[in-house]
Coordinates of C-alpha atoms in Angstrom, one line a residue:
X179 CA -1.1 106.0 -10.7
X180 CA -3.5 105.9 -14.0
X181 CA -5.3 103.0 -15.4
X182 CA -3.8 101.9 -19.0
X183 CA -4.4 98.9 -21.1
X184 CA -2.8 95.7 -20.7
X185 CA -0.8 93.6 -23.5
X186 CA -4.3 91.9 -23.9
X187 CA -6.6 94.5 -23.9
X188 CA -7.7 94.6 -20.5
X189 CA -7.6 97.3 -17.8
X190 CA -5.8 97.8 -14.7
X191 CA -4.5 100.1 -12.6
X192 CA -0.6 100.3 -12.5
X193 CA 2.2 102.8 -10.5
X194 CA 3.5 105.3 -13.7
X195 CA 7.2 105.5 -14.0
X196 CA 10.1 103.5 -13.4
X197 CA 8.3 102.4 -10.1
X198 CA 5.4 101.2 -12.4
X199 CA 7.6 99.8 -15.1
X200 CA 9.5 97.4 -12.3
X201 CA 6.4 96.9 -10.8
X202 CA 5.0 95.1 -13.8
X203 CA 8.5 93.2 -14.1
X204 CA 8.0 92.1 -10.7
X205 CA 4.6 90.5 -10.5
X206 CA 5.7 89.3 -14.4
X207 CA 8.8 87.3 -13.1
X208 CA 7.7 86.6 -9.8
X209 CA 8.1 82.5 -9.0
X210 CA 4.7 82.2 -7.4
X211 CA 1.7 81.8 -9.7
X212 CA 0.1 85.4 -9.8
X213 CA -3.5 86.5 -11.6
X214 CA -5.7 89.0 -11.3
X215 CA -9.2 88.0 -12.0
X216 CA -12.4 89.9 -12.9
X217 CA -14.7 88.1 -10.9
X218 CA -17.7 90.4 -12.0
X219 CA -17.2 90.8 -15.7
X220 CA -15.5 86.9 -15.6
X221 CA -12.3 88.2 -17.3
X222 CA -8.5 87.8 -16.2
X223 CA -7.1 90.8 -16.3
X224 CA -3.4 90.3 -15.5
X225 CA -1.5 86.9 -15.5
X226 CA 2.1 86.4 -15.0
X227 CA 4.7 83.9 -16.6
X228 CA 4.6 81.5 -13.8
X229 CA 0.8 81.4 -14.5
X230 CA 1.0 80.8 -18.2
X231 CA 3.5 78.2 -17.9
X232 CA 1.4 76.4 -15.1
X233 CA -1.6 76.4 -16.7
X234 CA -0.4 77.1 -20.3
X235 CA -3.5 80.0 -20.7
X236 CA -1.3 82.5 -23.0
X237 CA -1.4 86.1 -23.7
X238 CA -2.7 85.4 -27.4
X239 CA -5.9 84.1 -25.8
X240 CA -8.8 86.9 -24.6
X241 CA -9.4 88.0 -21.0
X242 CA -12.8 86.4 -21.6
X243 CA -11.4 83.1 -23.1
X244 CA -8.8 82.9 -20.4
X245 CA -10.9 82.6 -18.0
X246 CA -13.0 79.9 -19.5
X247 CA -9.9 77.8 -19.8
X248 CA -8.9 78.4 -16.6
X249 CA -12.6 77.1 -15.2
X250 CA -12.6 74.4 -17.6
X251 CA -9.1 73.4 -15.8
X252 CA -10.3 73.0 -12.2
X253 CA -11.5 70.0 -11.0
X254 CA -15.6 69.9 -11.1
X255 CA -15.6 69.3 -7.2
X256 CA -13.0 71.7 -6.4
X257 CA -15.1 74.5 -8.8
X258 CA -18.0 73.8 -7.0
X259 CA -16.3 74.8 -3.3
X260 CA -15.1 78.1 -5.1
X261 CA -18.5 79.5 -5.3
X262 CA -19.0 78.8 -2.0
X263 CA -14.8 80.5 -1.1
X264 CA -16.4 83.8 -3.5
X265 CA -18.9 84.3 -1.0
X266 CA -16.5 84.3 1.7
X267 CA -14.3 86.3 0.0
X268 CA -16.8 88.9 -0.8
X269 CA -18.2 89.0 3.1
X270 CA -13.9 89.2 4.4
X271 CA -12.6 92.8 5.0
X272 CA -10.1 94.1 2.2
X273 CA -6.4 92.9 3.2
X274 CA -7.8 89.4 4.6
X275 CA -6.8 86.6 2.3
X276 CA -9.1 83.8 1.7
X277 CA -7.0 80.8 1.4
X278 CA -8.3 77.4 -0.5
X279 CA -6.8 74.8 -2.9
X280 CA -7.7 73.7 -6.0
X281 CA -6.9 70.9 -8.1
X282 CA -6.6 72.1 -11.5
X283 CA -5.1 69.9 -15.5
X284 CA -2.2 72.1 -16.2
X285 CA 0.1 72.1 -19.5
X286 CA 0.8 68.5 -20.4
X287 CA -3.1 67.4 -18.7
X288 CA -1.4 66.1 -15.4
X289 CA -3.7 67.5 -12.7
X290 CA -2.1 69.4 -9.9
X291 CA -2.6 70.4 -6.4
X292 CA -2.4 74.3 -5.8
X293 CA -2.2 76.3 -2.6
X294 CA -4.2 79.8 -3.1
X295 CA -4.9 82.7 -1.7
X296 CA -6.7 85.8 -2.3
X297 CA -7.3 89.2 -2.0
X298 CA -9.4 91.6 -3.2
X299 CA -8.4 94.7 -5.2
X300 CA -11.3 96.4 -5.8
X301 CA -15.2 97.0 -4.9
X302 CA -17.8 98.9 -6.6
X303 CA -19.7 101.7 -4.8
X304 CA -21.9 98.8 -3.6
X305 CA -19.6 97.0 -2.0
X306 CA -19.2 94.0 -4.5
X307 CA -16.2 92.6 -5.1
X308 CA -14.6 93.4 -8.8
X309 CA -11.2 92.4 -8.8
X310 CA -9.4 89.8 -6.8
X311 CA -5.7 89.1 -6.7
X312 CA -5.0 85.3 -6.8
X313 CA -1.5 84.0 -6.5
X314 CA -1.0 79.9 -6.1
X315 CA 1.5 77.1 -5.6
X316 CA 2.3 74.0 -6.5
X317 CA 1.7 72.2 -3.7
X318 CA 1.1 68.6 -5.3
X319 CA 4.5 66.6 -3.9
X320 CA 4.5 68.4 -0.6
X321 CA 0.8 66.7 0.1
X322 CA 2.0 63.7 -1.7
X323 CA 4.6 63.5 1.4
X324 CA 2.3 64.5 3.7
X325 CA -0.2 61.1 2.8
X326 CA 2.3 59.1 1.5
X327 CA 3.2 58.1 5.5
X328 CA -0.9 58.2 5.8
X329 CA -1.1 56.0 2.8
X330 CA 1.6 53.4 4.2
X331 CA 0.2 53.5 7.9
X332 CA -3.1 52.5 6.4
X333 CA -1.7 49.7 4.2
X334 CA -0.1 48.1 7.2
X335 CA -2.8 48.4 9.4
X336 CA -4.9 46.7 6.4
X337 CA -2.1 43.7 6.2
X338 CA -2.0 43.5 10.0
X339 CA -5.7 43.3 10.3
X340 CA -6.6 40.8 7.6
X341 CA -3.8 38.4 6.8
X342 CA -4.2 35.2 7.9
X343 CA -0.5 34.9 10.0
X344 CA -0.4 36.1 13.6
X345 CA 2.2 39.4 13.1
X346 CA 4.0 41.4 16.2
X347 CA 7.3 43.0 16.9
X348 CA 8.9 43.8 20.1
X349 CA 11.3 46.4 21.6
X350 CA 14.8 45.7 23.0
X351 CA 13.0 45.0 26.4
X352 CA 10.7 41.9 25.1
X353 CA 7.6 44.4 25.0
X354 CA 5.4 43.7 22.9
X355 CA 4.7 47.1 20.3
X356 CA 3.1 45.7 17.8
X357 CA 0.0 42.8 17.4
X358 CA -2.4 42.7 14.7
X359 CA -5.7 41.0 15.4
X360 CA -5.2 36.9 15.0
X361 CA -2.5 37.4 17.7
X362 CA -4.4 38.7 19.9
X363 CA -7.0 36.6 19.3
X364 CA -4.9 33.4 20.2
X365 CA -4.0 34.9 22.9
X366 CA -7.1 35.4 24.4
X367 CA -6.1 39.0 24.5
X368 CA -8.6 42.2 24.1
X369 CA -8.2 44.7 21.0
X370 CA -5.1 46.7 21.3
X371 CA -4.5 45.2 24.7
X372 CA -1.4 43.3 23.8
X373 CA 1.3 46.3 23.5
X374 CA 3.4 46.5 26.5
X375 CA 3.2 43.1 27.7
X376 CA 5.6 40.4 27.5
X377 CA 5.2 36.4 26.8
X378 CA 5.3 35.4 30.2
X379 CA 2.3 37.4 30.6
X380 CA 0.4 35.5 28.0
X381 CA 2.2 32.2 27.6
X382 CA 3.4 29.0 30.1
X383 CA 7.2 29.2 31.4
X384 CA 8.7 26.7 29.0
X385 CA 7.2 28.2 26.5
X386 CA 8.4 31.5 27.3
X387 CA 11.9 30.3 27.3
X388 CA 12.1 29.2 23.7
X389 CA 10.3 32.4 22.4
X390 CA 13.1 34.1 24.5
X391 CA 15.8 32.4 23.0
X392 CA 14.9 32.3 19.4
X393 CA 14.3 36.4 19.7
X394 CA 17.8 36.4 21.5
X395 CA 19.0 34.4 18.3
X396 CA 18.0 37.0 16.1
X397 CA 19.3 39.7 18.0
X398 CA 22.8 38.7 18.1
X399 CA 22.8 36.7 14.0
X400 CA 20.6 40.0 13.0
X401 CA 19.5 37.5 10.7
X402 CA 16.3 36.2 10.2
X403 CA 15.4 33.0 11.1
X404 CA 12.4 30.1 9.4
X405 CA 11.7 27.9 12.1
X406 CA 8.6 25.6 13.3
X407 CA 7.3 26.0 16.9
X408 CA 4.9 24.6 19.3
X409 CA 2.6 27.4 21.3
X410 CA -0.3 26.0 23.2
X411 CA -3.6 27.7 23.0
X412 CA -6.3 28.5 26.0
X413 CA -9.1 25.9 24.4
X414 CA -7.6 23.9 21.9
X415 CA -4.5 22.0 23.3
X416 CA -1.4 22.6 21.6
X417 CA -0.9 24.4 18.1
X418 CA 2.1 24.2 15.4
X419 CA 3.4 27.2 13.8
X420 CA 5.8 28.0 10.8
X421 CA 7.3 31.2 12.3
X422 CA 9.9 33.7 11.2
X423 CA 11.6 36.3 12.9
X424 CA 13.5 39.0 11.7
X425 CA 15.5 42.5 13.0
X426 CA 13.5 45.5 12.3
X427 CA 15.6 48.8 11.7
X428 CA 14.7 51.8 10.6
X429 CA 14.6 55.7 11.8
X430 CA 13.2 56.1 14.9
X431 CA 13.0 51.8 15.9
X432 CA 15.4 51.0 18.7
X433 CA 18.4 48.5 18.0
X434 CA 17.4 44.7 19.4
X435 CA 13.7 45.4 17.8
X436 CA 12.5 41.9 16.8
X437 CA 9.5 41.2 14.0
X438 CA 7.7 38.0 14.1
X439 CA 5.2 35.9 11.4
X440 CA 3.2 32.6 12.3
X441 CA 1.3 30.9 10.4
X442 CA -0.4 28.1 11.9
X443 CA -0.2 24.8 10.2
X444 CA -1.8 22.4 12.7
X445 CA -4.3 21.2 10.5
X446 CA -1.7 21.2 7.2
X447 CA 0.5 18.8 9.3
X448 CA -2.6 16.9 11.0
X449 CA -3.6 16.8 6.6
X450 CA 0.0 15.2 5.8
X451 CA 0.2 12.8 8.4
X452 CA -3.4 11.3 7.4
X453 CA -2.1 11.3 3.9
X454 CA 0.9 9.5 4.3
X455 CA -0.5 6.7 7.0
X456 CA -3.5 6.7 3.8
X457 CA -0.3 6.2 1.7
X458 CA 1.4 3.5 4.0
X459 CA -2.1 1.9 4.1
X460 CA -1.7 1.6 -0.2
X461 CA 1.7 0.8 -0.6
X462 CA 1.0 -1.9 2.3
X463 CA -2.0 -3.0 0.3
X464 CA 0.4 -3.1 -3.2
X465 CA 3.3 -5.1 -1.7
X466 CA 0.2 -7.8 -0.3
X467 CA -0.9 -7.7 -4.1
X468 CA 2.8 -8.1 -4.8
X469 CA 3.6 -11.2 -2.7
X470 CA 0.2 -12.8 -3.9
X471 CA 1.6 -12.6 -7.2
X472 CA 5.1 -13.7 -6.2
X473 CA 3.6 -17.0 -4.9
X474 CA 0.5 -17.6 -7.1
X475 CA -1.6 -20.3 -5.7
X476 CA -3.9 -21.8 -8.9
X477 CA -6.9 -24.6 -8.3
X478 CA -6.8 -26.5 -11.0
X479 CA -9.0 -29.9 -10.4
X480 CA -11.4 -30.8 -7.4
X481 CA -8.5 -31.4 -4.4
X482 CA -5.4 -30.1 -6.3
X483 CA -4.0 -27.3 -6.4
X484 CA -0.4 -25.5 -8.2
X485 CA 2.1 -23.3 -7.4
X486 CA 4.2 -22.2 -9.8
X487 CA 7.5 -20.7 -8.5
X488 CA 9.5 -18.3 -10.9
X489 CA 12.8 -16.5 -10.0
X490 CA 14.9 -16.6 -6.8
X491 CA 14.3 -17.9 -3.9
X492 CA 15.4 -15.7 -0.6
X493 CA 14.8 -16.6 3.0
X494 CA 12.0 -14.4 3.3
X495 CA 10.1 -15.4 -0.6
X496 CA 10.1 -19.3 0.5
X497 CA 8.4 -17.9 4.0
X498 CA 5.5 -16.8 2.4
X499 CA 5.7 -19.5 0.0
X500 CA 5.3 -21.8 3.3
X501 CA 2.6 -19.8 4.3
X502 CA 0.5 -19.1 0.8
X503 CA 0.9 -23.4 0.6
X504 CA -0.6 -23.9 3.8
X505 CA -3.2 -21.4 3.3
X506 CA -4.3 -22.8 0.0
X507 CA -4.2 -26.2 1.3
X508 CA -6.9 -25.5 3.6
X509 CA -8.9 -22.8 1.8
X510 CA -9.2 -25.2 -1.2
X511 CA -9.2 -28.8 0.9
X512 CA -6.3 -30.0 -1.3
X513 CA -5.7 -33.0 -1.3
X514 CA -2.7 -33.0 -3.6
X515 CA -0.4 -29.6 -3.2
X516 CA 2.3 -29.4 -6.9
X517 CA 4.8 -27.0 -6.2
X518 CA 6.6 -26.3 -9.7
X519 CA 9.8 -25.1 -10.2
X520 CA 10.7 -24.9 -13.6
X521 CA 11.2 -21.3 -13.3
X522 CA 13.5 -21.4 -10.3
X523 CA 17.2 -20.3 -11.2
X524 CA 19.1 -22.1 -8.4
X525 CA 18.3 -23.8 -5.1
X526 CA 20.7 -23.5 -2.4
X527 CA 20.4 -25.6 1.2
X528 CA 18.2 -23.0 2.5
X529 CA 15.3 -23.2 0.0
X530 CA 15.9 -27.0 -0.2
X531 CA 15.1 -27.2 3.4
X532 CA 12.4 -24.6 3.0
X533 CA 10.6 -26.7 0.3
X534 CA 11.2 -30.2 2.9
X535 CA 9.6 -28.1 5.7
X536 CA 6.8 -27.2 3.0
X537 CA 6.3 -31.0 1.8
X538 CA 6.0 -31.7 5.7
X539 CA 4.0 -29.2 7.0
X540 CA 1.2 -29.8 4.3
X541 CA 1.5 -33.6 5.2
X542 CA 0.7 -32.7 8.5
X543 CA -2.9 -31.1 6.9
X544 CA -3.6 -34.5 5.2
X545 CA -2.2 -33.8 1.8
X546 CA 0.7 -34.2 -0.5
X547 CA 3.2 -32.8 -2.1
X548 CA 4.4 -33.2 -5.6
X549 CA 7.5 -31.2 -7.1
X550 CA 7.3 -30.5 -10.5
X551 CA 10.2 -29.1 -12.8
X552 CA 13.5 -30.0 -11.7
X553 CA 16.2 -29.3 -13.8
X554 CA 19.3 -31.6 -14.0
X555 CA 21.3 -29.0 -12.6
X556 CA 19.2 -28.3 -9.3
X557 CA 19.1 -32.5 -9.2
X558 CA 22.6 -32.5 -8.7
X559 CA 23.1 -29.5 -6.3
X560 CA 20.1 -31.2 -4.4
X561 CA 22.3 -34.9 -4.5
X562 CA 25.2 -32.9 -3.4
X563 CA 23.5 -31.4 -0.7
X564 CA 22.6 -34.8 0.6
X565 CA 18.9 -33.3 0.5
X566 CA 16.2 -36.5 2.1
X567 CA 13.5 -36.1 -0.1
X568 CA 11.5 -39.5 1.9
X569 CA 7.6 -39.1 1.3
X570 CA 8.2 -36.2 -1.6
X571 CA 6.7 -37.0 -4.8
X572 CA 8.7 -35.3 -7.7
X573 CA 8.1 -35.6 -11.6
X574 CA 9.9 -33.8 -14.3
X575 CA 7.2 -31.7 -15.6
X576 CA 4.2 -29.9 -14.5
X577 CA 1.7 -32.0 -16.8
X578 CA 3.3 -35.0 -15.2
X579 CA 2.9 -33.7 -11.9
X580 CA -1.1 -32.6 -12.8
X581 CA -1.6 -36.2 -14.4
X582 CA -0.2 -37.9 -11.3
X583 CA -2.2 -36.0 -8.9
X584 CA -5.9 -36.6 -11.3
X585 CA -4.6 -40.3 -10.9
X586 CA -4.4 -40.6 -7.7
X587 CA -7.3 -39.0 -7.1
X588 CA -8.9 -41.3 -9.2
X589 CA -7.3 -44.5 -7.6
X590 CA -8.3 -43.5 -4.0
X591 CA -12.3 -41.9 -4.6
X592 CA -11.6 -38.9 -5.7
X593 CA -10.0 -38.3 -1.9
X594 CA -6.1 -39.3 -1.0
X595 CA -6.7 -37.8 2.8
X596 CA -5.9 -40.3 5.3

């Protein structure tokens, strides 16, 4: 063996012959990442292709340039743990790898996780470590794997702990194997406590069977199901829920494995129904508004007062006409009452008698009606009806009906009670 000078310049020692000529082939082609570094003089001695394509560090550039672009290319933390792994390295016996791993930017600037190990080559007469053969591999997706199930495990543990729904899944068996905290919580239940119990260790019997049947439901559909449920709770009576349960499969997860949600919407539902008894409470307060306006009642003199009637007549608009008359009379102290009806399309027997029971009824308070407005046609249909209209005053328009009620007002003191 003889030392002789690399493609680059630098020294090492190297096997003469055709042992020394493959050995060079060998640690040139070899797949894992090989270098040896000059740890005292800060050079890289030897690199082969694996390396350069890694880290893209070529044979143009100098052993001392090298190996500033190869610190340059490890991650500040990881460069700072490497003095630390040098001292190790340099207090190991020869033969003992150090193993570490570094993060380093290789070709392209994506930044890599590497597995390394080393050895060292060479001492001085004082013991200090010269040369030191590093070889490395790409070990960035194998630890991706590795904490990608970490990574997941900790995203559902952060779901399960902080959204708002109660979540849980159980086994074939009813057991309960998973139950994130506002579960438990409703149930009264300590942390972690809940896995391996069953509802009819935490909820009444009739509760239990519907919980039972709605997982039974999904075992045998294997469809997921949107549902709302009653569950009571220890303190405050009973609560609603807007549940869903689902089949859970997977590697590993038993068949007949049931997931739950519920979200409790007690106070959403408790919100709606005030809403819409507020709501009944308006439209209730529109349709009064409505049937004031579809039997106005207008003072229009000291003792009289005028309804004008507009429209149809049903059943149920001359009731409240009755009772909007009678009302008026005695909120007002009417003495005369003119009910027009210029704007009434038709008058059967029904409203005929309605406005006889009306002419009656406020006679019976002391006053008196006057009908205003009849139109030759309801004249005749009230003839042909054979309609007694004794004691009902009538005039064909409203002004007549006004004038003869401020005349006889005038003609009896301003009073025509009694």
């Amino acid at each position: 063996m003889k030392d002789s000078p690399t493609s680059n310049g630098s020294v090492a020692a190297r096997p003469t012959g055709p042992e020394g000529a493959l050995a060079e082939r060998i640690f040139y082609l070899a797949p894992t990442i090989l270098g040896v570094l000059d740890v005292r003089d800060r050079r890289i001695v030897a690199r082969n292709r694996a390396f350069v394509r890694a880290l893209g560090i070529g044979d143009e550039e100098t052993p001392e340039r090298a190996w500033e672009t190869l610190v340059s290319r490890i991650a500040p933390e990881d460069l700072d743990a490497s003095a630390a792994h040098a001292e190790q390295l340099k207090a190991s016996p020869d033969g003992e790898p150090l193993e570490c791993a570094l993060r380093a930017r290789c070709t392209g600037g994506a930044e890599r996780i590497f597995a390394v190990r080393c050895l060292v080559l060479t001492r001085g007469d004082d013991g200090v470590v010269h040369q030191i053969l590093v070889s490395a591999e790409d070990v960035t997706e194998q630890r991706r794997r590795e904490v990608e199930p970490q990574k997941n495990e900790a995203l559902l543990q952060a779901f399960l702990e902080h959204m708002p729904a109660m979540m849980f899944a159980k086994d074939p068996e009813s057991r309960y194997v998973v139950a994130n905290v506002q579960f438990e919580r409703f149930m009264g239940a300590e942390p972690g406590s809940v896995a391996g119990k069953r509802d009819q260790d935490m909820l009444p019997e009739d509760v239990v069977a519907k919980v039972r049947a709605a997982d039974d439901a999904v075992r045998s559909t294997g469809v997921a199901t949107v549902f709302e449920e009653s569950v009571p709770h220890a303190t405050e009576g009973m609560k609603l829920f807007h549940s869903v349960k689902f089949p859970v499969r997977g590697p590993g997860i038993p068949e007949g494995t049931v997931g739950g949600a519920a979200i409790d919407i007690t106070a959403i539902k408790r919100a709606e129904a005030e809403r819409q008894e507020a709501q009944l409470a308006v439209i209730e307060a529109q349709q009064a508004t409505i049937r004031e306006l579809a039997t106005p009642l207008l003072p229009i003199a000291e003792g009289v007062i005028v309804m004008p009637l507009i429209g149809t007549l049903d059943p149920e608009r001359a009731s409240r006409i009755i009772e909007a008359l009678l009302a008026g009379v005695g909120a007002h102290q009417a003495t005369t009452a003119i009910i027009d009806i210029t704007g009434v399309r038709s008058v059967d027997a029904h409203v005929a008698g309605v406005l006889l029971q009306a002419a009656r009824a406020v006679r019976l308070l002391g006053a008196r009606v006057v009908l205003t407005g009849v139109q030759p046609a309801i004249a005749r249909t009230l003839i042909d009806l054979g309609v007694d209209w004794q004691g009902l005053v009538t005039e064909g328009t409203l002004r007549g009906g006004i004038e003869h009620a401020l005349r006889t007002r005038e003609r009896r003191g301003g009073s025509i009670r009694g």
